[in-house]
């Protein structure tokens, strides 16, 4: 899916609809990853996972981990939705 997204972005770089759609897809992928992680955890791990997301979002300004975890950032509303 990521390769197809990059292909569309390269081919239709001028189209704002494509940019918006790709942004929505990236957000949906992050939510799907969160969902799959939560399915692996028991309920006692939910709170710790939420704290992990908050911790990385708080450290977002440091930019030391961006290359390893680009999806852990996002806007304030995206972080709220994930938690």
Coordinates of C-alpha atoms in Angstrom, one line a residue:
X1 CA 0.0 0.0 0.0
X2 CA 2.8 2.4 0.9
X3 CA 4.4 1.9 -2.5
X4 CA 1.2 2.6 -4.3
X5 CA 0.7 5.7 -2.3
X6 CA 4.2 6.9 -3.2
X7 CA 3.4 6.1 -6.9
X8 CA 0.2 8.2 -6.8
X9 CA 2.0 11.0 -5.0
X10 CA 4.8 11.0 -7.7
X11 CA 2.4 10.8 -10.6
X12 CA -0.2 13.3 -9.3
X13 CA 2.0 15.7 -7.2
X14 CA 0.1 18.7 -8.5
X15 CA -3.4 17.4 -7.4
X16 CA -4.4 18.7 -3.9
X17 CA -7.1 15.9 -3.7
X18 CA -4.4 13.3 -3.8
X19 CA -2.4 15.0 -1.1
X20 CA -5.4 15.1 1.1
X21 CA -6.4 11.5 0.4
X22 CA -2.8 10.3 1.2
X23 CA -2.8 12.2 4.4
X24 CA -6.1 10.6 5.4
X25 CA -4.7 7.2 4.5
X26 CA -1.6 7.7 6.6
X27 CA -3.8 8.7 9.6
X28 CA -6.0 5.6 9.1
X29 CA -2.9 3.4 8.9
X30 CA -1.7 4.7 12.3
X31 CA -5.1 4.0 13.8
X32 CA -5.1 0.5 12.3
X33 CA -1.7 -0.1 13.8
X34 CA -2.9 1.2 17.2
X35 CA -5.9 -1.1 17.0
X36 CA -3.7 -4.2 16.1
X37 CA -1.4 -3.4 19.1
X38 CA -4.4 -3.1 21.4
X39 CA -5.7 -6.4 20.3
X40 CA -2.4 -8.0 21.3
X41 CA -2.5 -6.4 24.8
X42 CA -4.7 -7.3 27.7
X43 CA -6.7 -4.4 29.2
X44 CA -4.1 -3.6 31.8
X45 CA -1.7 -2.7 28.9
X46 CA -4.0 -0.2 27.3
X47 CA -3.1 2.6 29.8
X48 CA 0.6 2.0 29.4
X49 CA 0.2 2.1 25.6
X50 CA -1.6 5.4 25.8
X51 CA 1.1 6.8 28.1
X52 CA 3.7 5.7 25.5
X53 CA 1.9 7.6 22.7
X54 CA 1.7 10.7 25.0
X55 CA 5.4 10.4 25.9
X56 CA 6.6 10.2 22.3
X57 CA 4.2 13.1 21.3
X58 CA 5.6 15.2 24.2
X59 CA 9.2 14.5 23.0
X60 CA 8.3 15.3 19.4
X61 CA 10.0 18.6 19.5
X62 CA 13.4 16.9 20.3
X63 CA 13.2 15.2 16.8
X64 CA 15.7 12.6 17.8
X65 CA 13.5 9.7 17.0
X66 CA 11.7 11.0 13.9
X67 CA 13.6 8.8 11.5
X68 CA 12.6 5.7 13.5
X69 CA 9.0 6.5 14.4
X70 CA 7.5 9.1 12.0
X71 CA 3.9 8.2 12.8
X72 CA 4.1 9.0 16.5
X73 CA 3.8 12.7 15.8
X74 CA 0.8 14.4 14.3
X75 CA -1.5 17.2 15.3
X76 CA -3.1 17.5 18.7
X77 CA -6.4 16.2 17.4
X78 CA -4.7 13.1 15.8
X79 CA -3.0 12.3 19.1
X80 CA -6.3 12.6 21.0
X81 CA -8.0 10.4 18.5
X82 CA -5.2 7.7 18.8
X83 CA -5.4 7.8 22.6

